[in-house]
Short mmCIF file of C-alpha atoms in Angstrom, two decimals:
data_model
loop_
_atom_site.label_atom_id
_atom_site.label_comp_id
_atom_site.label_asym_id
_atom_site.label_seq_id
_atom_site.Cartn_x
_atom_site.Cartn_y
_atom_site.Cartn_z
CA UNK Q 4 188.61 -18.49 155.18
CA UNK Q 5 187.10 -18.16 151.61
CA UNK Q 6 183.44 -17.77 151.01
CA UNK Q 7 180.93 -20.53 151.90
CA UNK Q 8 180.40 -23.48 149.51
CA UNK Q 9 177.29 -25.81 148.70
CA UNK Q 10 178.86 -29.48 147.53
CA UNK Q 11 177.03 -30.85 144.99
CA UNK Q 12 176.50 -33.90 142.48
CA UNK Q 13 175.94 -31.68 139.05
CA UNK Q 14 174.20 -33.55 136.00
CA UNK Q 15 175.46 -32.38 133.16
CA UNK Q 16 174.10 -35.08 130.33
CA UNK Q 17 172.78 -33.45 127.45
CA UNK Q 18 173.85 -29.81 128.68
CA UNK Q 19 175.27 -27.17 126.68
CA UNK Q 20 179.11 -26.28 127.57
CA UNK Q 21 181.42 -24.33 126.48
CA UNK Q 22 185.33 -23.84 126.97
CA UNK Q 23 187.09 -20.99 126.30
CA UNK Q 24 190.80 -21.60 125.82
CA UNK Q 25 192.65 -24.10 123.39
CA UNK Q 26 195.15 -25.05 125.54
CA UNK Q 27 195.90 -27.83 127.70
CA UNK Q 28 194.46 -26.55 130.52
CA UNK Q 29 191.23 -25.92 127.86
CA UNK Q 30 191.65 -29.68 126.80
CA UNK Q 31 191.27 -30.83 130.41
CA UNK Q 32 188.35 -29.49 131.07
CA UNK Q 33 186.92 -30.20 127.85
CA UNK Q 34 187.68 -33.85 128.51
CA UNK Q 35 185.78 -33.56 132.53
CA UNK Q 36 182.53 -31.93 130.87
CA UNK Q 37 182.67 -34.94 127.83
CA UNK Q 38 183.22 -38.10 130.65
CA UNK Q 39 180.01 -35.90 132.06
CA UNK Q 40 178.24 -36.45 128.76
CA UNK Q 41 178.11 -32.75 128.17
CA UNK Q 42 177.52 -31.23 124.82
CA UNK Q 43 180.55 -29.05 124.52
CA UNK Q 44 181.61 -26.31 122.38
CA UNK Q 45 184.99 -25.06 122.07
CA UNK Q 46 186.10 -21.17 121.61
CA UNK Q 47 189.59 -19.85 120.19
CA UNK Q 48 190.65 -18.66 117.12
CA UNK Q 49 193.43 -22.09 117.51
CA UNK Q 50 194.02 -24.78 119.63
CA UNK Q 51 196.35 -27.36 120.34
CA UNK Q 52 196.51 -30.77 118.13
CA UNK Q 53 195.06 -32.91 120.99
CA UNK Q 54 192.03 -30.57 121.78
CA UNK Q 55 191.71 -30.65 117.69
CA UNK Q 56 191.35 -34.34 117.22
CA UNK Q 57 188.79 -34.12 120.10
CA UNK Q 58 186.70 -31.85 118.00
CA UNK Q 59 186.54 -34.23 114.92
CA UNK Q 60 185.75 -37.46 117.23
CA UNK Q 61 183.89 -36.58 119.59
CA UNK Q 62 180.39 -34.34 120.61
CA UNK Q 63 182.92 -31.33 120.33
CA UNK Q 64 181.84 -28.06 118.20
CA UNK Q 65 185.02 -25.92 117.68
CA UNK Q 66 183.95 -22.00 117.17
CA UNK Q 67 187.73 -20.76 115.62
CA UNK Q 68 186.73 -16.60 116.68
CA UNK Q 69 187.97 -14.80 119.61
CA UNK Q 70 185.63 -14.77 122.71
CA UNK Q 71 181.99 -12.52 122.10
CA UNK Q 72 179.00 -12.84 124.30
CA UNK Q 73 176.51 -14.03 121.50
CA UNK Q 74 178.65 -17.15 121.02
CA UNK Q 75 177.74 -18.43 124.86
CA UNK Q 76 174.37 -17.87 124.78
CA UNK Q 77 172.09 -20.72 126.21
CA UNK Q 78 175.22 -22.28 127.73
CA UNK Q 79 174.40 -24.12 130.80
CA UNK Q 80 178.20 -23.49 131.78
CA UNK Q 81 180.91 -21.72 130.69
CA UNK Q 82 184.56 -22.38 131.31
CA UNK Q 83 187.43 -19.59 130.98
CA UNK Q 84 190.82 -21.24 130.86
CA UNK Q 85 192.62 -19.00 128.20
CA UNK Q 86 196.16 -18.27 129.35
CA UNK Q 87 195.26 -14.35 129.44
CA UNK Q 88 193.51 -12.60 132.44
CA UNK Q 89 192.06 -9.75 131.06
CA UNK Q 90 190.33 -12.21 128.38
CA UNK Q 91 189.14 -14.53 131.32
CA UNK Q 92 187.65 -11.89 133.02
CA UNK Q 93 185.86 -10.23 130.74
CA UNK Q 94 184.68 -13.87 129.35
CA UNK Q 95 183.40 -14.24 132.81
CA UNK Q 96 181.82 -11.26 133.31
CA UNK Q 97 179.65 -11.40 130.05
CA UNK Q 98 178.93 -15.17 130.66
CA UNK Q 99 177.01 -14.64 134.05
CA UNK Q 100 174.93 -11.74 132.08
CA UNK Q 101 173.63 -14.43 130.00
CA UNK Q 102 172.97 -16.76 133.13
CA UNK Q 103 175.71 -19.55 132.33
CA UNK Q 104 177.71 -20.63 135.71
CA UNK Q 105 180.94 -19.48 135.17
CA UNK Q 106 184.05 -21.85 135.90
CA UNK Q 107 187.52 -20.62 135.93
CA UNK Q 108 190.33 -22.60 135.22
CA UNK Q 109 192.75 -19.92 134.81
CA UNK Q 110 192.85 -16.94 136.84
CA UNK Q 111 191.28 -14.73 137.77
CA UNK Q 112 189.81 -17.62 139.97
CA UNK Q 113 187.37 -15.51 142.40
CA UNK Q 114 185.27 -15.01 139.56
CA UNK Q 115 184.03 -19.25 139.99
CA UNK Q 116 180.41 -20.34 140.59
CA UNK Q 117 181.68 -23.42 140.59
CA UNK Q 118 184.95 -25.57 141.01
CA UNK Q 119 186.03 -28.69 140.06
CA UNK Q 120 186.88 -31.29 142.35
CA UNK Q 121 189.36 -34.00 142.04
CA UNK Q 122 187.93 -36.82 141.54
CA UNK Q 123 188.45 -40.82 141.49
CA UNK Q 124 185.12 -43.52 141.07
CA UNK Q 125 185.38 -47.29 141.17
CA UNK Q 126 182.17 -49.50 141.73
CA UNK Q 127 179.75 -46.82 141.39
CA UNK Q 128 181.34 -45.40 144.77
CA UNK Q 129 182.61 -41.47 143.47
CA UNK Q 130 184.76 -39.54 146.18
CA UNK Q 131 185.78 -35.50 145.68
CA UNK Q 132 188.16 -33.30 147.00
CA UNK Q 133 188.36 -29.91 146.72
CA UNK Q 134 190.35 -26.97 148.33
CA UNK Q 135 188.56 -24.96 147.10
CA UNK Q 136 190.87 -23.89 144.02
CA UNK Q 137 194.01 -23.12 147.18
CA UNK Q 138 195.83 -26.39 146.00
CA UNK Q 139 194.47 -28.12 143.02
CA UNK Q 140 197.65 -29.98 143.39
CA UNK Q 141 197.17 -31.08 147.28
CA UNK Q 142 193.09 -32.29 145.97
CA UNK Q 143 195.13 -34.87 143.16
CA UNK Q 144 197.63 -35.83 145.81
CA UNK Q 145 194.23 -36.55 148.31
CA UNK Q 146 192.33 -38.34 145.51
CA UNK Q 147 195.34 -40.36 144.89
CA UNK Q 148 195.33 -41.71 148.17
CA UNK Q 149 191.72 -41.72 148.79
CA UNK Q 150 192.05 -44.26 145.39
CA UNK Q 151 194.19 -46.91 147.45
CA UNK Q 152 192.81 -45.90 151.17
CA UNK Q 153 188.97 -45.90 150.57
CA UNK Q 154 187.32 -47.19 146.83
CA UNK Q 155 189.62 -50.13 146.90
CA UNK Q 156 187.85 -51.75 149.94
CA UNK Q 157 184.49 -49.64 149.82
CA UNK Q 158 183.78 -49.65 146.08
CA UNK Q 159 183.04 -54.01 146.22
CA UNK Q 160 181.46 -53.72 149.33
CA UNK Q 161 178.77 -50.74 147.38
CA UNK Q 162 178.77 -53.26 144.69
CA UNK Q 163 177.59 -56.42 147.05
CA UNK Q 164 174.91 -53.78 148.84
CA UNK Q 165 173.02 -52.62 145.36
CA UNK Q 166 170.98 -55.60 145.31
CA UNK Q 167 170.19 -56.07 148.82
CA UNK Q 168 169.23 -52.33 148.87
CA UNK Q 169 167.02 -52.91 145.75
CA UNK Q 170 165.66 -55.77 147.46
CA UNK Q 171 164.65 -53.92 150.74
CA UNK Q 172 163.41 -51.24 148.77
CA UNK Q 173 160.56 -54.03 147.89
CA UNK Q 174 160.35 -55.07 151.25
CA UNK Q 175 160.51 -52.11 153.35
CA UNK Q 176 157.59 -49.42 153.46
CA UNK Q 177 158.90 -45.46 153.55
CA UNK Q 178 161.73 -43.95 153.76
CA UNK Q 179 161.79 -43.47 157.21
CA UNK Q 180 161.69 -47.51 157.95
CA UNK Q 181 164.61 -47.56 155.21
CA UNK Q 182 166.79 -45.64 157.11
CA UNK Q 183 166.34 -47.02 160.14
CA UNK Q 184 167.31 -50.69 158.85
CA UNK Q 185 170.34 -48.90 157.62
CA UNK Q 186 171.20 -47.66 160.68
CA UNK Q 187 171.38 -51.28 161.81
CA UNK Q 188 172.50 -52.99 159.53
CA UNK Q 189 175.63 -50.86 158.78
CA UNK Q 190 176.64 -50.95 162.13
CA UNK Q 191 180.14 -50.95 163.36
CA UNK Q 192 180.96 -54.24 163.66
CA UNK Q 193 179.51 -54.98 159.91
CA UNK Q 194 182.10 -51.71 159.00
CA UNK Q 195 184.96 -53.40 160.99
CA UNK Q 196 184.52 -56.52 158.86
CA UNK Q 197 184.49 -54.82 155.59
CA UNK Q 198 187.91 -52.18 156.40
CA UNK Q 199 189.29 -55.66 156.61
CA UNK Q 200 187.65 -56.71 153.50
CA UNK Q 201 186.37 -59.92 155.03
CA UNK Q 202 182.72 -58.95 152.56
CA UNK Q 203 180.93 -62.66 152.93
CA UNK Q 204 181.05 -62.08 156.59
CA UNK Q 205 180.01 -58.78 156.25
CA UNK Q 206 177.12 -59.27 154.03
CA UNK Q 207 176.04 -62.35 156.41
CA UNK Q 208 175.71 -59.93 159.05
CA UNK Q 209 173.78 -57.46 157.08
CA UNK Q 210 171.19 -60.49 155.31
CA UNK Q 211 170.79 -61.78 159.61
CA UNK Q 212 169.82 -58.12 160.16
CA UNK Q 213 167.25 -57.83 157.46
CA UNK Q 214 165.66 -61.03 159.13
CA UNK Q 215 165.76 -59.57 162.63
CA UNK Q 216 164.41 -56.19 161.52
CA UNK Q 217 161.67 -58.13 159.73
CA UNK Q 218 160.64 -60.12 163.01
CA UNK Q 219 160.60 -56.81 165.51
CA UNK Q 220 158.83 -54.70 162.42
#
């Protein structure tokens, strides 16, 4: 079993990135921390045509030098995914010293802070999978099916509950009562209803719920 992970939600808008690598595996990454709206800066002496056009239209700085210390300072994060180890390593080692979270996407891969998750959104609904950087290829195959299995009957039903949620928001006092109306409304024959995506009678059932919960409040 490998060492204990926190999951978390990173914002990265704004934040200072950089890749190092001009690869494809370089241009991945590069185009995870952009969708992100991270600021992102780019170091290798070349990279590929693809990564290149990135650079001139998009929020891309491209730093053509080998790898040196001085040229990730005040990086929020720093990603090594050149195709050498020794370079990765070393990359790795001197980011942390400046205080950047190191990600690796090229070995060697114990030195992470951080992985990246497979990911798939639809609706505002965002699902993750991660082994953990074991099987990046078994977290794509999982977010593939989590794509037909779970946001294509969840993501409308989120969609249908943001304005009733904004609405109790107004209605409701506290977090505490919040949750508890939750906890009602969402209950399992309201979930039954929407696995079968049958969302008017869903949503009926959750509107007669914020009338009972107003009458026993």
């Amino acid at each position: 079993m490998g060492a204990a992970v926190l999951p978390v939600n990173l914002k990265l808008a704004g934040r200072k990135c950089a890749v190092i690598g001009g690869g494809s595996v370089a241009l991945r990454r590069v185009k995870t921390l952009l969708e992100a709206g991270a600021q992102v800066r780019v170091i290798a002496p070349e990279i590929d045509s693809e990564l290149l056009k990135l650079t001139r239209e998009e929020n891309v700085e491209w730093i053509a030098e080998p790898f040196t210390a001085s040229l990730v300072l005040g990086m929020f994060l720093v990603v090594c995914a050149t195709n050498d180890e020794a370079t990765n390593r070393s990359a790795a080692w001197a980011s942390k010293a400046t205080g950047a979270l190191v990600n690796m996407a090229a070995p060697p891969m114990e030195l992470s802070d951080l992985t990246l998750p497979a990911k798939t959104e639809r609706d505002g609904l965002l699902l993750t999978v991660s082994t953990n950087g074991a099987s990046p290829e078994l977290s794509r195959r999982i977010r593939q099916s989590m794509e037909a299995d779970i946001l294509e009957v969840y993501g409308p039903w989120l969609e249908r509950l943001t304005p009733i949620r904004k609405e109790m928001r107004k209605k409701l006092e506290g977090h505490a009562q919040r949750q508890a109306f939750w906890r009602e409304a969402l209950n399992s024959e309201v979930m039954a209803l929407v696995k079968e995506k049958k969302y008017d009678e869903a949503e009926a059932l959750v509107r007669n719920a914020i009338s009972r919960f107003g009458t026993e409040s």
